[in-house]
Each structure stands twice: as C-alpha cells, then as structure tokens.
Amino acid sequence: MKKLFTLVLSIIALAGLTVSAHAREQIRIVGSSTVYPFSSYVAEEFGATTKFQTPIIESTGSGGGHKLFASGSDLNTPDITNSSRRMKDSEFNKNMEVGNKLISEVKIGFDGIAIAFNKKAAPMSLSRKDILLAVAAEVPVDGKLVANPYKTWKDINSALPNKKIVIYGPPSSSGTRDAFEEMVMQETTAKMDEYGKKAYSKIRQDGAYIPAGENDNLIVQKLAKDPDAIGIFGYSFLEENMDKLQGATVDGFAPVPANISTGKYPISRSLFFYVKQAHIGKVPGIQEYVDLFLSEKMIGDRGLLKRIGLIPLPKAERDAERAKWGKKTALKLSDLN
C-alpha cells in the first residue's frame, strides 16, 4: 500500500507543504488488483490520446484502496479507488466522516473468481463445499468442527486428485478475498448443520493456504512452475494465461464469459470504481478519464477491455451507468443495502 502514492504524500508532508487546487496534474488511482489491468489499459489509452497526463495507478487491494480513499477529502488523497466488490457500509460512513460527501459509484462489468491451476495437470471439477473444506480453518468431522486435517484433495473427496493442497490466494485486504469468503465459504456454511447454519469464513493458517499479495501475476508464475498448486484470482488473469493455466469447473460450470455474465458460474461478481466528485475540476482529466472508461470503445460488447478479460454489462446497464455518471448521482448508504 505504501508505494509511490504514499511516498509522494510523505515527501509533501515532510516539506511542510499542502497540495493546492491545481498543484497536482495527474489523476491518482488506488485499489483492486483485479480491476488494475482494466484501469491501467484505460489510463495508457487516456495518456496517449488526450492532452492529459497518464494517471498513476497503485494496486493496493480493494480494502487498502478504500482506506486510502477515505483518509480525507483534500488533494493529498486519491481521486478514484478501484474495487472488486461493492463499498461496505463502514467504508461509506468513514467517507462521510472525513468530508467525502459526494461519491460516484461506477460499475464497469462482471468478473468471475477463477480456481486455476497448471494446464498440464488433470482437469478438476469442484463443488463449493470441496473448496470450503480445502481452505477453512475448521471443518466437520464426525458431526463436530475440528481443526482442518485435510492434506490432499483426495482426503476431501475420493473423486479428486491425490495431490497436496497448496492454494495461493488473495490476502485479507483484497476484494477478491472478500467475495470468495462470501460466495464460497459463507454461502456454503450457512446451509450446513455443523456450522450451526451460520456464515463462517475463517481461513486455515497451517500453510495450505498462502496469501500471495496483491500482484496476481505472481500467483500465475507459481502455478506455471508447480503443477500441484491452485490459485484464486480474477478471471481476467486466467483469460490472459490460457497457454499456461486452466480453470476448474465449480458446481458443474466452467469459468467462461457466458457462465459468468449469467451468474451460472457460482463465483461471479460485479466490478466497480469510486470517484470523489469534489476533485473533479481540481485535478485535470477526471471527467474525461471516466468518460473514456465508460465508452463503448472500452466496456462495450466488442470493447477493448473485453479482449483482456472484462465481461461486459448488458447494454441497458451500460447506458444506465453512463447516465448516472453524467448526472453525477451521489452514492447513498441505502444504495449499498
């Protein structure tokens, strides 16, 4: 999180300076590693085709991005935060406390959370319960919850390969982790008597699950080298690395665009970014950057971002997002419920 953007702010603070209304010429963007490739693509196109400088983008994870975004309302804080999940109520309230009263929420498309592994390995067909039993800190054995004893996938399900459970997944600051916990762990345990039919999302810490940071390309590299390893990340990283990786089917559905956009693939989600309206007109190019991002050229059915893994919204939803942005409709707490 404390990379280029925070380093710049520290230098400013040490110098005893404040950022005046027009002191900053570049848009500052933080947040989701899943949204990062799409945001970076738009930023490069924006810098190459307009009079504005290329935005600075930092991959901090969704949670880290929301913390930076809500750290204040002045120009020492980010203008936009990318998010692979919707803003939480607590994050909205923090923004209100620090003076970020007008925030635009922008939905850009769909993404699936891929359960990926080496292309040379045997295909895997998993249920969400299989995945839960591989990652949960506590699992049912003889009707009781015990510390997870499973060492191989075959220990969980006799139909699965007899290979060691090694899972490279997102850290706790990641929106992908939040979505994974909700859609796989919480939804599954809420239907299981052993968990009291309550949502459970504590991940094991015995080395089988390895938090791999916010750079999903590092997970791709691990999977390319280790045929036994499993990785958890956004579909776009699977799409970009089909020569090295494959995705497991989950509850009978493959992680492909048609299944993700219809919700048949059970680990599907929407992608967002959030904009501080108070910074529009003070930091050059924010309006134009978002306009480009929401254009058919970028997020349409044949848009450039589709080529790198973004799954487009239906046209009516794309039009609605553009209209909402055009009116600068401010996010309300009730919108998040």
Short mmCIF file of C-alpha atoms in Angstrom, two decimals:
data_model
loop_
_atom_site.label_atom_id
_atom_site.label_comp_id
_atom_site.label_asym_id
_atom_site.label_seq_id
_atom_site.Cartn_x
_atom_site.Cartn_y
_atom_site.Cartn_z
CA MET A 1 0.00 0.00 0.00
CA LYS A 2 2.83 2.38 0.88
CA LYS A 3 4.25 2.65 -2.59
CA LEU A 4 4.55 5.55 -4.97
CA PHE A 5 1.42 7.44 -4.00
CA THR A 6 2.02 7.32 -0.25
CA LEU A 7 5.71 8.09 -0.78
CA VAL A 8 4.79 11.25 -2.67
CA LEU A 9 2.44 12.27 0.12
CA SER A 10 5.13 11.66 2.73
CA ILE A 11 7.58 13.88 0.86
CA ILE A 12 4.95 16.59 0.65
CA ALA A 13 4.25 16.30 4.37
CA LEU A 14 7.95 16.39 5.30
CA ALA A 15 8.38 19.51 3.25
CA GLY A 16 5.58 21.15 5.17
CA LEU A 17 3.56 21.68 2.02
CA THR A 18 -0.08 21.23 1.11
CA VAL A 19 -1.49 20.43 -2.28
CA SER A 20 -3.22 23.45 -3.75
CA ALA A 21 -6.23 23.24 -6.06
CA HIS A 22 -4.13 22.89 -9.20
CA ALA A 23 -0.82 21.59 -7.82
CA ARG A 24 -1.46 18.05 -8.99
CA GLU A 25 -1.64 17.34 -12.70
CA GLN A 26 -2.09 13.57 -12.61
CA ILE A 27 -5.08 11.54 -11.54
CA ARG A 28 -4.28 9.26 -8.59
CA ILE A 29 -5.97 5.84 -8.53
CA VAL A 30 -5.65 3.08 -5.93
CA GLY A 31 -7.43 -0.18 -5.15
CA SER A 32 -8.27 -3.58 -6.55
CA SER A 33 -5.66 -5.82 -8.19
CA THR A 34 -8.49 -7.36 -10.23
CA VAL A 35 -9.59 -4.02 -11.68
CA TYR A 36 -5.97 -2.87 -12.05
CA PRO A 37 -5.39 -4.34 -15.57
CA PHE A 38 -8.54 -2.68 -16.91
CA SER A 39 -7.81 0.63 -15.22
CA SER A 40 -4.22 0.55 -16.46
CA TYR A 41 -5.33 -0.13 -20.04
CA VAL A 42 -7.70 2.84 -19.96
CA ALA A 43 -5.05 5.02 -18.31
CA GLU A 44 -2.49 4.25 -21.02
CA GLU A 45 -5.03 4.95 -23.76
CA PHE A 46 -6.06 8.14 -21.96
CA GLY A 47 -2.47 9.39 -21.73
CA ALA A 48 -1.78 8.52 -25.37
CA THR A 49 -4.90 10.02 -26.94
CA THR A 50 -5.70 13.12 -24.86
CA LYS A 51 -3.91 16.24 -23.64
CA PHE A 52 -3.89 14.89 -20.08
CA GLN A 53 -1.10 13.05 -18.29
CA THR A 54 -1.36 9.30 -17.78
CA PRO A 55 -2.94 8.59 -14.37
CA ILE A 56 -0.83 7.00 -11.64
CA ILE A 57 -2.38 3.70 -10.52
CA GLU A 58 -1.42 1.70 -7.44
CA SER A 59 -2.60 -1.86 -6.81
CA THR A 60 -3.36 -1.87 -3.07
CA GLY A 61 -6.27 -4.32 -2.96
CA SER A 62 -9.86 -3.19 -2.63
CA GLY A 63 -9.73 -2.86 1.15
CA GLY A 64 -6.48 -0.92 1.06
CA GLY A 65 -7.83 1.34 -1.66
CA HIS A 66 -10.97 2.16 0.29
CA LYS A 67 -8.84 3.06 3.33
CA LEU A 68 -6.72 5.46 1.29
CA PHE A 69 -9.76 6.89 -0.49
CA ALA A 70 -11.45 7.58 2.86
CA SER A 71 -8.34 9.01 4.52
CA GLY A 72 -9.51 12.54 3.73
CA SER A 73 -11.13 14.78 1.17
CA ASP A 74 -8.25 17.04 0.14
CA LEU A 75 -5.96 16.63 -2.85
CA ASN A 76 -3.42 14.67 -0.81
CA THR A 77 -5.82 11.74 -1.12
CA PRO A 78 -6.71 9.53 -4.12
CA ASP A 79 -9.27 10.68 -6.66
CA ILE A 80 -10.51 7.19 -7.57
CA THR A 81 -10.44 3.78 -5.93
CA ASN A 82 -10.95 0.55 -7.87
CA SER A 83 -12.93 -2.20 -6.17
CA SER A 84 -13.69 -5.83 -6.97
CA ARG A 85 -16.60 -5.67 -4.53
CA ARG A 86 -19.13 -3.04 -3.57
CA MET A 87 -18.20 -0.43 -0.98
CA LYS A 88 -19.02 -1.55 2.56
CA ASP A 89 -21.36 0.41 4.82
CA SER A 90 -18.47 1.09 7.20
CA GLU A 91 -16.36 2.48 4.34
CA PHE A 92 -19.20 4.73 3.21
CA ASN A 93 -19.64 6.05 6.75
CA LYS A 94 -15.91 6.74 7.05
CA ASN A 95 -16.05 8.78 3.83
CA MET A 96 -18.92 10.83 5.23
CA GLU A 97 -16.92 11.46 8.43
CA VAL A 98 -13.91 12.85 6.56
CA GLY A 99 -15.95 15.03 4.21
CA ASN A 100 -16.25 12.90 1.08
CA LYS A 101 -19.95 13.65 0.83
CA LEU A 102 -20.30 13.24 -2.93
CA ILE A 103 -19.06 9.93 -4.33
CA SER A 104 -19.89 8.43 -7.71
CA GLU A 105 -20.14 4.65 -7.86
CA VAL A 106 -19.34 3.26 -11.32
CA LYS A 107 -19.97 -0.37 -12.26
CA ILE A 108 -17.79 -1.43 -15.21
CA GLY A 109 -18.60 -5.10 -15.83
CA PHE A 110 -18.53 -8.61 -14.46
CA ASP A 111 -15.76 -10.90 -13.30
CA GLY A 112 -15.54 -14.46 -12.07
CA ILE A 113 -13.18 -15.71 -9.39
CA ALA A 114 -11.22 -18.48 -11.07
CA ILE A 115 -9.92 -21.57 -9.29
CA ALA A 116 -6.94 -22.02 -11.59
CA PHE A 117 -4.06 -24.48 -11.96
CA ASN A 118 -1.37 -25.68 -14.33
CA LYS A 119 -2.56 -26.56 -17.83
CA LYS A 120 -0.57 -29.81 -17.74
CA ALA A 121 -2.42 -31.10 -14.66
CA ALA A 122 -5.56 -33.25 -14.84
CA PRO A 123 -8.82 -31.25 -15.03
CA MET A 124 -10.66 -30.66 -11.74
CA SER A 125 -14.38 -30.46 -11.10
CA LEU A 126 -15.02 -28.94 -7.69
CA SER A 127 -18.06 -28.08 -5.63
CA ARG A 128 -18.08 -25.05 -3.39
CA LYS A 129 -18.13 -27.49 -0.47
CA ASP A 130 -14.90 -29.10 -1.75
CA ILE A 131 -13.28 -25.67 -1.88
CA LEU A 132 -14.58 -24.77 1.57
CA LEU A 133 -13.13 -27.96 3.06
CA ALA A 134 -9.77 -27.18 1.46
CA VAL A 135 -9.47 -23.64 2.85
CA ALA A 136 -11.49 -23.45 6.08
CA ALA A 137 -9.69 -23.33 9.43
CA GLU A 138 -12.29 -25.67 10.92
CA VAL A 139 -14.21 -28.43 9.15
CA PRO A 140 -16.83 -31.00 10.15
CA VAL A 141 -15.56 -34.44 11.17
CA ASP A 142 -18.00 -36.91 12.75
CA GLY A 143 -20.51 -34.11 13.26
CA LYS A 144 -18.11 -31.78 15.08
CA LEU A 145 -15.94 -28.88 13.93
CA VAL A 146 -12.23 -29.64 14.23
CA ALA A 147 -9.02 -28.03 13.03
CA ASN A 148 -8.71 -28.76 9.32
CA PRO A 149 -6.92 -32.13 8.95
CA TYR A 150 -7.01 -32.36 5.16
CA LYS A 151 -3.64 -32.56 3.43
CA THR A 152 -4.68 -33.68 -0.07
CA TRP A 153 -7.67 -33.08 -2.32
CA LYS A 154 -8.41 -36.81 -2.24
CA ASP A 155 -8.80 -36.56 1.56
CA ILE A 156 -11.74 -34.25 0.91
CA ASN A 157 -13.36 -36.10 -1.97
CA SER A 158 -12.29 -39.51 -3.29
CA ALA A 159 -13.07 -38.36 -6.83
CA LEU A 160 -10.41 -35.62 -6.64
CA PRO A 161 -6.66 -36.00 -7.37
CA ASN A 162 -4.31 -37.32 -4.73
CA LYS A 163 -2.24 -34.16 -4.65
CA LYS A 164 -1.23 -31.88 -1.81
CA ILE A 165 -3.47 -28.92 -1.02
CA VAL A 166 -1.40 -25.86 -1.89
CA ILE A 167 -3.52 -22.77 -2.55
CA TYR A 168 -2.17 -19.34 -3.46
CA GLY A 169 -4.92 -16.87 -2.74
CA PRO A 170 -5.67 -13.21 -2.08
CA PRO A 171 -4.74 -11.53 1.22
CA SER A 172 -7.27 -10.14 3.70
CA SER A 173 -7.03 -6.64 2.15
CA SER A 174 -8.34 -7.93 -1.18
CA GLY A 175 -11.84 -7.54 -2.56
CA THR A 176 -11.34 -10.90 -4.24
CA ARG A 177 -10.82 -12.43 -0.79
CA ASP A 178 -13.99 -10.73 0.50
CA ALA A 179 -16.00 -12.02 -2.46
CA PHE A 180 -14.51 -15.52 -2.19
CA GLU A 181 -15.32 -15.73 1.52
CA GLU A 182 -18.88 -14.55 0.91
CA MET A 183 -19.76 -16.61 -2.18
CA VAL A 184 -17.89 -19.81 -1.35
CA MET A 185 -17.41 -20.05 2.40
CA GLN A 186 -20.29 -18.12 3.91
CA GLU A 187 -22.95 -19.30 1.46
CA THR A 188 -21.88 -22.93 1.92
CA THR A 189 -21.53 -22.98 5.70
CA ALA A 190 -24.86 -21.17 6.16
CA LYS A 191 -26.52 -24.35 4.83
CA MET A 192 -24.52 -26.80 6.98
CA ASP A 193 -25.75 -28.04 10.36
CA GLU A 194 -22.19 -28.48 11.68
CA TYR A 195 -21.62 -24.70 11.43
CA GLY A 196 -24.98 -24.05 13.09
CA LYS A 197 -26.19 -22.87 9.68
CA LYS A 198 -24.23 -19.67 10.27
CA ALA A 199 -21.87 -17.98 7.83
CA TYR A 200 -18.24 -18.94 8.50
CA SER A 201 -15.21 -17.52 6.74
CA LYS A 202 -12.09 -18.22 8.80
CA ILE A 203 -9.29 -19.43 6.52
CA ARG A 204 -6.75 -22.01 7.69
CA GLN A 205 -3.28 -20.79 8.64
CA ASP A 206 -1.31 -24.03 8.64
CA GLY A 207 0.46 -23.32 5.34
CA ALA A 208 -2.02 -24.94 2.95
CA TYR A 209 -3.47 -21.52 2.07
CA ILE A 210 -0.79 -18.99 1.18
CA PRO A 211 -1.78 -15.30 0.99
CA ALA A 212 0.04 -14.18 -2.14
CA GLY A 213 -0.20 -10.40 -2.01
CA GLU A 214 -1.89 -8.05 -4.44
CA ASN A 215 0.10 -8.98 -7.55
CA ASP A 216 -1.92 -11.74 -9.20
CA ASN A 217 0.78 -12.21 -11.84
CA LEU A 218 2.97 -13.67 -9.09
CA ILE A 219 0.32 -16.34 -8.48
CA VAL A 220 0.29 -17.10 -12.21
CA GLN A 221 4.07 -17.63 -12.07
CA LYS A 222 3.73 -20.00 -9.08
CA LEU A 223 1.09 -22.08 -10.89
CA ALA A 224 3.14 -22.26 -14.07
CA LYS A 225 6.01 -23.80 -12.08
CA ASP A 226 4.07 -26.06 -9.71
CA PRO A 227 1.56 -28.50 -11.30
CA ASP A 228 0.06 -29.28 -7.88
CA ALA A 229 -0.69 -25.70 -6.86
CA ILE A 230 -4.08 -23.98 -7.08
CA GLY A 231 -4.56 -20.22 -7.46
CA ILE A 232 -7.52 -17.99 -6.66
CA PHE A 233 -7.83 -14.76 -8.67
CA GLY A 234 -9.97 -12.81 -11.11
CA TYR A 235 -11.00 -14.42 -14.40
CA SER A 236 -9.04 -11.88 -16.46
CA PHE A 237 -5.74 -13.38 -15.24
CA LEU A 238 -6.91 -16.83 -16.33
CA GLU A 239 -8.02 -15.41 -19.69
CA GLU A 240 -4.60 -13.84 -20.26
CA ASN A 241 -2.72 -17.04 -19.38
CA MET A 242 -4.70 -19.80 -21.10
CA ASP A 243 -1.44 -21.09 -22.60
CA LYS A 244 -0.22 -21.95 -19.08
CA LEU A 245 -3.35 -22.38 -16.96
CA GLN A 246 -6.81 -23.90 -16.86
CA GLY A 247 -9.78 -23.27 -14.61
CA ALA A 248 -11.70 -25.78 -12.51
CA THR A 249 -15.41 -26.15 -13.02
CA VAL A 250 -17.33 -25.13 -9.89
CA ASP A 251 -20.69 -26.73 -9.16
CA GLY A 252 -20.68 -28.01 -12.73
CA PHE A 253 -19.98 -24.72 -14.50
CA ALA A 254 -16.76 -23.62 -16.17
CA PRO A 255 -15.32 -20.12 -15.63
CA VAL A 256 -16.18 -18.77 -19.09
CA PRO A 257 -17.75 -15.41 -20.00
CA ALA A 258 -21.22 -16.81 -20.83
CA ASN A 259 -21.48 -18.53 -17.45
CA ILE A 260 -20.06 -15.57 -15.53
CA SER A 261 -22.30 -12.92 -17.09
CA THR A 262 -25.44 -15.01 -16.45
CA GLY A 263 -24.41 -15.97 -12.93
CA LYS A 264 -24.37 -19.70 -13.70
CA TYR A 265 -20.74 -19.83 -12.63
CA PRO A 266 -21.31 -19.52 -8.89
CA ILE A 267 -18.31 -17.33 -8.03
CA SER A 268 -19.26 -14.33 -10.17
CA ARG A 269 -19.30 -10.66 -9.15
CA SER A 270 -19.53 -7.09 -10.38
CA LEU A 271 -16.53 -4.74 -10.63
CA PHE A 272 -16.59 -1.07 -9.60
CA PHE A 273 -14.65 2.11 -9.11
CA TYR A 274 -15.49 5.11 -6.94
CA VAL A 275 -14.83 8.77 -7.75
CA LYS A 276 -14.53 11.80 -5.43
CA GLN A 277 -16.74 14.35 -7.10
CA ALA A 278 -15.06 17.15 -5.13
CA HIS A 279 -11.83 16.51 -7.05
CA ILE A 280 -13.46 16.94 -10.47
CA GLY A 281 -12.24 20.23 -11.92
CA LYS A 282 -9.40 20.42 -9.41
CA VAL A 283 -7.37 17.51 -10.78
CA PRO A 284 -7.31 17.74 -14.58
CA GLY A 285 -8.89 14.93 -16.56
CA ILE A 286 -11.08 13.06 -14.07
CA GLN A 287 -14.26 13.69 -16.04
CA GLU A 288 -12.60 12.72 -19.30
CA TYR A 289 -10.95 9.60 -17.86
CA VAL A 290 -14.25 8.23 -16.55
CA ASP A 291 -15.99 9.14 -19.83
CA LEU A 292 -13.38 7.10 -21.72
CA PHE A 293 -13.64 4.18 -19.30
CA LEU A 294 -17.43 4.04 -19.74
CA SER A 295 -17.30 4.34 -23.51
CA GLU A 296 -18.41 1.51 -25.78
CA LYS A 297 -14.84 1.53 -27.07
CA MET A 298 -13.73 0.25 -23.67
CA ILE A 299 -16.60 -1.64 -21.99
CA GLY A 300 -18.90 -2.45 -24.91
CA ASP A 301 -19.72 -5.87 -26.28
CA ARG A 302 -16.72 -5.53 -28.60
CA GLY A 303 -14.78 -3.20 -26.32
CA LEU A 304 -11.05 -3.26 -25.86
CA LEU A 305 -11.32 -4.37 -22.23
CA LYS A 306 -13.20 -7.49 -23.25
CA ARG A 307 -10.03 -8.60 -25.01
CA ILE A 308 -8.19 -8.69 -21.68
CA GLY A 309 -10.93 -10.43 -19.70
CA LEU A 310 -13.60 -7.92 -18.71
CA ILE A 311 -17.09 -9.40 -19.15
CA PRO A 312 -19.38 -6.62 -20.37
CA LEU A 313 -22.57 -5.49 -18.70
CA PRO A 314 -25.76 -5.76 -20.77
CA LYS A 315 -26.21 -2.67 -22.95
CA ALA A 316 -29.09 -1.33 -20.85
CA GLU A 317 -26.88 -1.45 -17.75
CA ARG A 318 -24.00 0.23 -19.57
CA ASP A 319 -26.34 3.02 -20.67
CA ALA A 320 -27.64 3.36 -17.11
CA GLU A 321 -24.10 3.64 -15.71
CA ARG A 322 -23.26 6.37 -18.23
CA ALA A 323 -26.45 8.24 -17.39
CA LYS A 324 -25.77 8.00 -13.66
CA TRP A 325 -22.24 9.30 -14.15
CA GLY A 326 -23.47 12.10 -16.42
CA LYS A 327 -25.88 13.30 -13.73
CA LYS A 328 -23.19 12.88 -11.04
CA THR A 329 -25.64 10.88 -8.97
CA ALA A 330 -24.13 10.64 -5.49
CA LEU A 331 -23.89 7.28 -3.74
CA LYS A 332 -26.23 6.86 -0.75
CA LEU A 333 -25.91 4.42 2.12
CA SER A 334 -29.24 2.89 1.14
CA ASP A 335 -27.79 2.02 -2.29
CA LEU A 336 -25.40 -0.42 -0.63
CA ASN A 337 -28.10 -2.46 1.14
#
